[in-house]
Amino acid sequence: MATIERLEALAEAARISAQIAAEDREARDREIEDADASDRMGIRVIARATKLSPSHVSKITATRTAQRQAAM
């Protein structure tokens, strides 16, 4: 049976989990950007290592490059 305390605890756990996931994605995306910029790894190599599709890796690098250029 659901209780207010249980609902509140689960909602807080979900918020914390979502924040941790966002931080982990940001760290992953920074590492992908660094790997792409280093010219040591191509998109396909990065995609295999991260288990993401090459198009998703390309989208990450393009987005981060655009954000970096817009900040200049």
PDB file of N, CA and C in Angstrom:
ATOM      1  N   MET A   1       0.836  -1.178   0.000  1.00  0.00           N
ATOM      2  CA  MET A   1       0.000   0.000   0.000  1.00  0.00           C
ATOM      3  C   MET A   1       0.887   1.249   0.000  1.00  0.00           C
ATOM      4  N   ALA A   2       0.541   2.183  -0.832  1.00  0.00           N
ATOM      5  CA  ALA A   2       1.298   3.425  -0.952  1.00  0.00           C
ATOM      6  C   ALA A   2       1.024   4.327   0.248  1.00  0.00           C
ATOM      7  N   THR A   3       2.089   4.945   0.706  1.00  0.00           N
ATOM      8  CA  THR A   3       1.956   5.938   1.769  1.00  0.00           C
ATOM      9  C   THR A   3       2.601   7.234   1.273  1.00  0.00           C
ATOM     10  N   ILE A   4       2.261   8.327   1.909  1.00  0.00           N
ATOM     11  CA  ILE A   4       2.832   9.623   1.549  1.00  0.00           C
ATOM     12  C   ILE A   4       4.349   9.576   1.701  1.00  0.00           C
ATOM     13  N   GLU A   5       4.814   8.989   2.795  1.00  0.00           N
ATOM     14  CA  GLU A   5       6.257   8.921   3.043  1.00  0.00           C
ATOM     15  C   GLU A   5       6.965   8.113   1.959  1.00  0.00           C
ATOM     16  N   ARG A   6       6.370   6.993   1.571  1.00  0.00           N
ATOM     17  CA  ARG A   6       6.967   6.149   0.532  1.00  0.00           C
ATOM     18  C   ARG A   6       6.983   6.882  -0.810  1.00  0.00           C
ATOM     19  N   LEU A   7       5.896   7.546  -1.152  1.00  0.00           N
ATOM     20  CA  LEU A   7       5.833   8.310  -2.395  1.00  0.00           C
ATOM     21  C   LEU A   7       6.881   9.427  -2.403  1.00  0.00           C
ATOM     22  N   GLU A   8       6.992  10.135  -1.288  1.00  0.00           N
ATOM     23  CA  GLU A   8       7.975  11.209  -1.195  1.00  0.00           C
ATOM     24  C   GLU A   8       9.398  10.666  -1.323  1.00  0.00           C
ATOM     25  N   ALA A   9       9.677   9.556  -0.657  1.00  0.00           N
ATOM     26  CA  ALA A   9      11.013   8.956  -0.707  1.00  0.00           C
ATOM     27  C   ALA A   9      11.350   8.492  -2.118  1.00  0.00           C
ATOM     28  N   LEU A  10      10.396   7.865  -2.782  1.00  0.00           N
ATOM     29  CA  LEU A  10      10.636   7.395  -4.142  1.00  0.00           C
ATOM     30  C   LEU A  10      10.793   8.560  -5.121  1.00  0.00           C
ATOM     31  N   ALA A  11      10.016   9.604  -4.926  1.00  0.00           N
ATOM     32  CA  ALA A  11      10.139  10.777  -5.782  1.00  0.00           C
ATOM     33  C   ALA A  11      11.507  11.424  -5.599  1.00  0.00           C
ATOM     34  N   GLU A  12      11.980  11.515  -4.369  1.00  0.00           N
ATOM     35  CA  GLU A  12      13.305  12.087  -4.104  1.00  0.00           C
ATOM     36  C   GLU A  12      14.400  11.202  -4.702  1.00  0.00           C
ATOM     37  N   ALA A  13      14.270   9.902  -4.570  1.00  0.00           N
ATOM     38  CA  ALA A  13      15.247   8.979  -5.156  1.00  0.00           C
ATOM     39  C   ALA A  13      15.281   9.128  -6.678  1.00  0.00           C
ATOM     40  N   ALA A  14      14.131   9.311  -7.289  1.00  0.00           N
ATOM     41  CA  ALA A  14      14.063   9.491  -8.742  1.00  0.00           C
ATOM     42  C   ALA A  14      14.726  10.800  -9.153  1.00  0.00           C
ATOM     43  N   ARG A  15      14.520  11.870  -8.383  1.00  0.00           N
ATOM     44  CA  ARG A  15      15.164  13.152  -8.681  1.00  0.00           C
ATOM     45  C   ARG A  15      16.688  13.035  -8.584  1.00  0.00           C
ATOM     46  N   ILE A  16      17.156  12.382  -7.541  1.00  0.00           N
ATOM     47  CA  ILE A  16      18.599  12.205  -7.361  1.00  0.00           C
ATOM     48  C   ILE A  16      19.169  11.356  -8.492  1.00  0.00           C
ATOM     49  N   SER A  17      18.476  10.295  -8.839  1.00  0.00           N
ATOM     50  CA  SER A  17      18.926   9.421  -9.929  1.00  0.00           C
ATOM     51  C   SER A  17      18.997  10.168 -11.254  1.00  0.00           C
ATOM     52  N   ALA A  18      18.001  10.996 -11.522  1.00  0.00           N
ATOM     53  CA  ALA A  18      17.992  11.775 -12.758  1.00  0.00           C
ATOM     54  C   ALA A  18      19.156  12.760 -12.789  1.00  0.00           C
ATOM     55  N   GLN A  19      19.474  13.384 -11.647  1.00  0.00           N
ATOM     56  CA  GLN A  19      20.595  14.322 -11.578  1.00  0.00           C
ATOM     57  C   GLN A  19      21.916  13.596 -11.819  1.00  0.00           C
ATOM     58  N   ILE A  20      22.083  12.429 -11.220  1.00  0.00           N
ATOM     59  CA  ILE A  20      23.306  11.649 -11.414  1.00  0.00           C
ATOM     60  C   ILE A  20      23.428  11.221 -12.868  1.00  0.00           C
ATOM     61  N   ALA A  21      22.333  10.801 -13.469  1.00  0.00           N
ATOM     62  CA  ALA A  21      22.359  10.396 -14.881  1.00  0.00           C
ATOM     63  C   ALA A  21      22.751  11.579 -15.773  1.00  0.00           C
ATOM     64  N   ALA A  22      22.235  12.758 -15.482  1.00  0.00           N
ATOM     65  CA  ALA A  22      22.580  13.946 -16.273  1.00  0.00           C
ATOM     66  C   ALA A  22      24.063  14.277 -16.135  1.00  0.00           C
ATOM     67  N   GLU A  23      24.597  14.163 -14.930  1.00  0.00           N
ATOM     68  CA  GLU A  23      26.016  14.420 -14.709  1.00  0.00           C
ATOM     69  C   GLU A  23      26.876  13.386 -15.440  1.00  0.00           C
ATOM     70  N   ASP A  24      26.450  12.132 -15.411  1.00  0.00           N
ATOM     71  CA  ASP A  24      27.183  11.077 -16.114  1.00  0.00           C
ATOM     72  C   ASP A  24      27.159  11.287 -17.628  1.00  0.00           C
ATOM     73  N   ARG A  25      26.004  11.702 -18.181  1.00  0.00           N
ATOM     74  CA  ARG A  25      25.917  11.985 -19.615  1.00  0.00           C
ATOM     75  C   ARG A  25      26.838  13.137 -19.994  1.00  0.00           C
ATOM     76  N   GLU A  26      26.871  14.163 -19.161  1.00  0.00           N
ATOM     77  CA  GLU A  26      27.744  15.310 -19.427  1.00  0.00           C
ATOM     78  C   GLU A  26      29.207  14.875 -19.435  1.00  0.00           C
ATOM     79  N   ALA A  27      29.599  14.065 -18.469  1.00  0.00           N
ATOM     80  CA  ALA A  27      30.984  13.576 -18.414  1.00  0.00           C
ATOM     81  C   ALA A  27      31.299  12.719 -19.633  1.00  0.00           C
ATOM     82  N   ARG A  28      30.353  11.858 -20.030  1.00  0.00           N
ATOM     83  CA  ARG A  28      30.543  11.027 -21.222  1.00  0.00           C
ATOM     84  C   ARG A  28      30.688  11.893 -22.462  1.00  0.00           C
ATOM     85  N   ASP A  29      29.831  12.890 -22.589  1.00  0.00           N
ATOM     86  CA  ASP A  29      29.866  13.748 -23.770  1.00  0.00           C
ATOM     87  C   ASP A  29      31.159  14.560 -23.842  1.00  0.00           C
ATOM     88  N   ARG A  30      31.671  15.018 -22.682  1.00  0.00           N
ATOM     89  CA  ARG A  30      32.959  15.718 -22.658  1.00  0.00           C
ATOM     90  C   ARG A  30      34.077  14.793 -23.134  1.00  0.00           C
ATOM     91  N   GLU A  31      34.042  13.550 -22.670  1.00  0.00           N
ATOM     92  CA  GLU A  31      35.066  12.582 -23.059  1.00  0.00           C
ATOM     93  C   GLU A  31      34.975  12.266 -24.551  1.00  0.00           C
ATOM     94  N   ILE A  32      33.748  12.155 -25.063  1.00  0.00           N
ATOM     95  CA  ILE A  32      33.549  11.927 -26.503  1.00  0.00           C
ATOM     96  C   ILE A  32      34.103  13.107 -27.291  1.00  0.00           C
ATOM     97  N   GLU A  33      33.813  14.314 -26.835  1.00  0.00           N
ATOM     98  CA  GLU A  33      34.323  15.508 -27.510  1.00  0.00           C
ATOM     99  C   GLU A  33      35.854  15.522 -27.497  1.00  0.00           C
ATOM    100  N   ASP A  34      36.452  15.198 -26.360  1.00  0.00           N
ATOM    101  CA  ASP A  34      37.911  15.158 -26.267  1.00  0.00           C
ATOM    102  C   ASP A  34      38.499  14.098 -27.187  1.00  0.00           C
ATOM    103  N   ALA A  35      37.879  12.933 -27.220  1.00  0.00           N
ATOM    104  CA  ALA A  35      38.366  11.856 -28.083  1.00  0.00           C
ATOM    105  C   ALA A  35      38.272  12.254 -29.551  1.00  0.00           C
ATOM    106  N   ASP A  36      37.187  12.913 -29.920  1.00  0.00           N
ATOM    107  CA  ASP A  36      37.010  13.354 -31.301  1.00  0.00           C
ATOM    108  C   ASP A  36      38.034  14.431 -31.662  1.00  0.00           C
ATOM    109  N   ALA A  37      38.279  15.346 -30.749  1.00  0.00           N
ATOM    110  CA  ALA A  37      39.201  16.450 -31.007  1.00  0.00           C
ATOM    111  C   ALA A  37      40.654  15.991 -31.060  1.00  0.00           C
ATOM    112  N   SER A  38      40.950  14.896 -30.404  1.00  0.00           N
ATOM    113  CA  SER A  38      42.342  14.433 -30.345  1.00  0.00           C
ATOM    114  C   SER A  38      42.818  13.857 -31.672  1.00  0.00           C
ATOM    115  N   ASP A  39      41.919  13.573 -32.575  1.00  0.00           N
ATOM    116  CA  ASP A  39      42.234  12.976 -33.872  1.00  0.00           C
ATOM    117  C   ASP A  39      42.835  11.577 -33.747  1.00  0.00           C
ATOM    118  N   ARG A  40      42.807  11.018 -32.547  1.00  0.00           N
ATOM    119  CA  ARG A  40      43.281   9.650 -32.380  1.00  0.00           C
ATOM    120  C   ARG A  40      42.154   8.649 -32.597  1.00  0.00           C
ATOM    121  N   MET A  41      40.934   9.134 -32.441  1.00  0.00           N
ATOM    122  CA  MET A  41      39.787   8.244 -32.572  1.00  0.00           C
ATOM    123  C   MET A  41      38.775   8.846 -33.524  1.00  0.00           C
ATOM    124  N   GLY A  42      38.296   8.028 -34.420  1.00  0.00           N
ATOM    125  CA  GLY A  42      37.228   8.450 -35.309  1.00  0.00           C
ATOM    126  C   GLY A  42      35.874   8.199 -34.682  1.00  0.00           C
ATOM    127  N   ILE A  43      34.855   8.671 -35.323  1.00  0.00           N
ATOM    128  CA  ILE A  43      33.482   8.533 -34.835  1.00  0.00           C
ATOM    129  C   ILE A  43      33.127   7.059 -34.621  1.00  0.00           C
ATOM    130  N   ARG A  44      33.485   6.204 -35.558  1.00  0.00           N
ATOM    131  CA  ARG A  44      33.135   4.776 -35.434  1.00  0.00           C
ATOM    132  C   ARG A  44      33.823   4.117 -34.250  1.00  0.00           C
ATOM    133  N   VAL A  45      35.077   4.462 -34.017  1.00  0.00           N
ATOM    134  CA  VAL A  45      35.808   3.900 -32.870  1.00  0.00           C
ATOM    135  C   VAL A  45      35.148   4.348 -31.567  1.00  0.00           C
ATOM    136  N   ILE A  46      34.826   5.626 -31.486  1.00  0.00           N
ATOM    137  CA  ILE A  46      34.153   6.164 -30.298  1.00  0.00           C
ATOM    138  C   ILE A  46      32.796   5.483 -30.115  1.00  0.00           C
ATOM    139  N   ALA A  47      32.066   5.325 -31.210  1.00  0.00           N
ATOM    140  CA  ALA A  47      30.747   4.697 -31.143  1.00  0.00           C
ATOM    141  C   ALA A  47      30.852   3.271 -30.614  1.00  0.00           C
ATOM    142  N   ARG A  48      31.822   2.512 -31.111  1.00  0.00           N
ATOM    143  CA  ARG A  48      31.992   1.141 -30.621  1.00  0.00           C
ATOM    144  C   ARG A  48      32.340   1.121 -29.138  1.00  0.00           C
ATOM    145  N   ALA A  49      33.225   2.011 -28.718  1.00  0.00           N
ATOM    146  CA  ALA A  49      33.661   2.045 -27.322  1.00  0.00           C
ATOM    147  C   ALA A  49      32.534   2.440 -26.376  1.00  0.00           C
ATOM    148  N   THR A  50      31.653   3.317 -26.826  1.00  0.00           N
ATOM    149  CA  THR A  50      30.567   3.807 -25.970  1.00  0.00           C
ATOM    150  C   THR A  50      29.257   3.058 -26.175  1.00  0.00           C
ATOM    151  N   LYS A  51      29.250   2.175 -27.176  1.00  0.00           N
ATOM    152  CA  LYS A  51      28.026   1.436 -27.535  1.00  0.00           C
ATOM    153  C   LYS A  51      26.889   2.367 -27.949  1.00  0.00           C
ATOM    154  N   LEU A  52      27.270   3.482 -28.582  1.00  0.00           N
ATOM    155  CA  LEU A  52      26.303   4.398 -29.169  1.00  0.00           C
ATOM    156  C   LEU A  52      26.401   4.278 -30.683  1.00  0.00           C
ATOM    157  N   SER A  53      25.379   4.701 -31.381  1.00  0.00           N
ATOM    158  CA  SER A  53      25.439   4.673 -32.841  1.00  0.00           C
ATOM    159  C   SER A  53      26.376   5.783 -33.320  1.00  0.00           C
ATOM    160  N   PRO A  54      27.028   5.563 -34.463  1.00  0.00           N
ATOM    161  CA  PRO A  54      27.890   6.618 -34.998  1.00  0.00           C
ATOM    162  C   PRO A  54      27.145   7.934 -35.215  1.00  0.00           C
ATOM    163  N   SER A  55      25.882   7.856 -35.614  1.00  0.00           N
ATOM    164  CA  SER A  55      25.128   9.095 -35.828  1.00  0.00           C
ATOM    165  C   SER A  55      24.897   9.831 -34.506  1.00  0.00           C
ATOM    166  N   HIS A  56      24.708   9.097 -33.428  1.00  0.00           N
ATOM    167  CA  HIS A  56      24.515   9.746 -32.123  1.00  0.00           C
ATOM    168  C   HIS A  56      25.820  10.395 -31.654  1.00  0.00           C
ATOM    169  N   VAL A  57      26.937   9.708 -31.833  1.00  0.00           N
ATOM    170  CA  VAL A  57      28.238  10.274 -31.475  1.00  0.00           C
ATOM    171  C   VAL A  57      28.483  11.533 -32.295  1.00  0.00           C
ATOM    172  N   SER A  58      28.172  11.483 -33.572  1.00  0.00           N
ATOM    173  CA  SER A  58      28.345  12.645 -34.440  1.00  0.00           C
ATOM    174  C   SER A  58      27.473  13.807 -33.972  1.00  0.00           C
ATOM    175  N   LYS A  59      26.254  13.496 -33.561  1.00  0.00           N
ATOM    176  CA  LYS A  59      25.344  14.533 -33.065  1.00  0.00           C
ATOM    177  C   LYS A  59      25.901  15.167 -31.788  1.00  0.00           C
ATOM    178  N   ILE A  60      26.446  14.349 -30.895  1.00  0.00           N
ATOM    179  CA  ILE A  60      27.033  14.864 -29.651  1.00  0.00           C
ATOM    180  C   ILE A  60      28.181  15.810 -29.973  1.00  0.00           C
ATOM    181  N   THR A  61      29.076  15.388 -30.851  1.00  0.00           N
ATOM    182  CA  THR A  61      30.242  16.231 -31.164  1.00  0.00           C
ATOM    183  C   THR A  61      29.818  17.506 -31.880  1.00  0.00           C
ATOM    184  N   ALA A  62      28.849  17.414 -32.770  1.00  0.00           N
ATOM    185  CA  ALA A  62      28.383  18.608 -33.484  1.00  0.00           C
ATOM    186  C   ALA A  62      27.718  19.595 -32.525  1.00  0.00           C
ATOM    187  N   THR A  63      26.905  19.095 -31.618  1.00  0.00           N
ATOM    188  CA  THR A  63      26.212  19.952 -30.652  1.00  0.00           C
ATOM    189  C   THR A  63      27.206  20.656 -29.740  1.00  0.00           C
ATOM    190  N   ARG A  64      28.167  19.892 -29.229  1.00  0.00           N
ATOM    191  CA  ARG A  64      29.153  20.478 -28.318  1.00  0.00           C
ATOM    192  C   ARG A  64      30.052  21.483 -29.041  1.00  0.00           C
ATOM    193  N   THR A  65      30.394  21.201 -30.291  1.00  0.00           N
ATOM    194  CA  THR A  65      31.192  22.148 -31.066  1.00  0.00           C
ATOM    195  C   THR A  65      30.425  23.437 -31.290  1.00  0.00           C
ATOM    196  N   ALA A  66      29.144  23.326 -31.640  1.00  0.00           N
ATOM    197  CA  ALA A  66      28.312  24.525 -31.842  1.00  0.00           C
ATOM    198  C   ALA A  66      28.193  25.332 -30.552  1.00  0.00           C
ATOM    199  N   GLN A  67      28.023  24.650 -29.428  1.00  0.00           N
ATOM    200  CA  GLN A  67      27.920  25.355 -28.147  1.00  0.00           C
ATOM    201  C   GLN A  67      29.221  26.074 -27.807  1.00  0.00           C
ATOM    202  N   ARG A  68      30.341  25.419 -28.069  1.00  0.00           N
ATOM    203  CA  ARG A  68      31.638  26.022 -27.786  1.00  0.00           C
ATOM    204  C   ARG A  68      31.864  27.251 -28.670  1.00  0.00           C
ATOM    205  N   GLN A  69      31.502  27.142 -29.943  1.00  0.00           N
ATOM    206  CA  GLN A  69      31.685  28.262 -30.872  1.00  0.00           C
ATOM    207  C   GLN A  69      30.753  29.420 -30.524  1.00  0.00           C
ATOM    208  N   ALA A  70      29.557  29.112 -30.085  1.00  0.00           N
ATOM    209  CA  ALA A  70      28.607  30.170 -29.725  1.00  0.00           C
ATOM    210  C   ALA A  70      29.073  30.933 -28.489  1.00  0.00           C
ATOM    211  N   ALA A  71      29.809  30.261 -27.629  1.00  0.00           N
ATOM    212  CA  ALA A  71      30.289  30.894 -26.407  1.00  0.00           C
ATOM    213  C   ALA A  71      31.474  31.826 -26.657  1.00  0.00           C
ATOM    214  N   MET A  72      32.089  31.707 -27.812  1.00  0.00           N
ATOM    215  CA  MET A  72      33.273  32.540 -28.111  1.00  0.00           C
ATOM    216  C   MET A  72      32.881  33.921 -28.520  1.00  0.00           C
TER     217      MET A  72
END
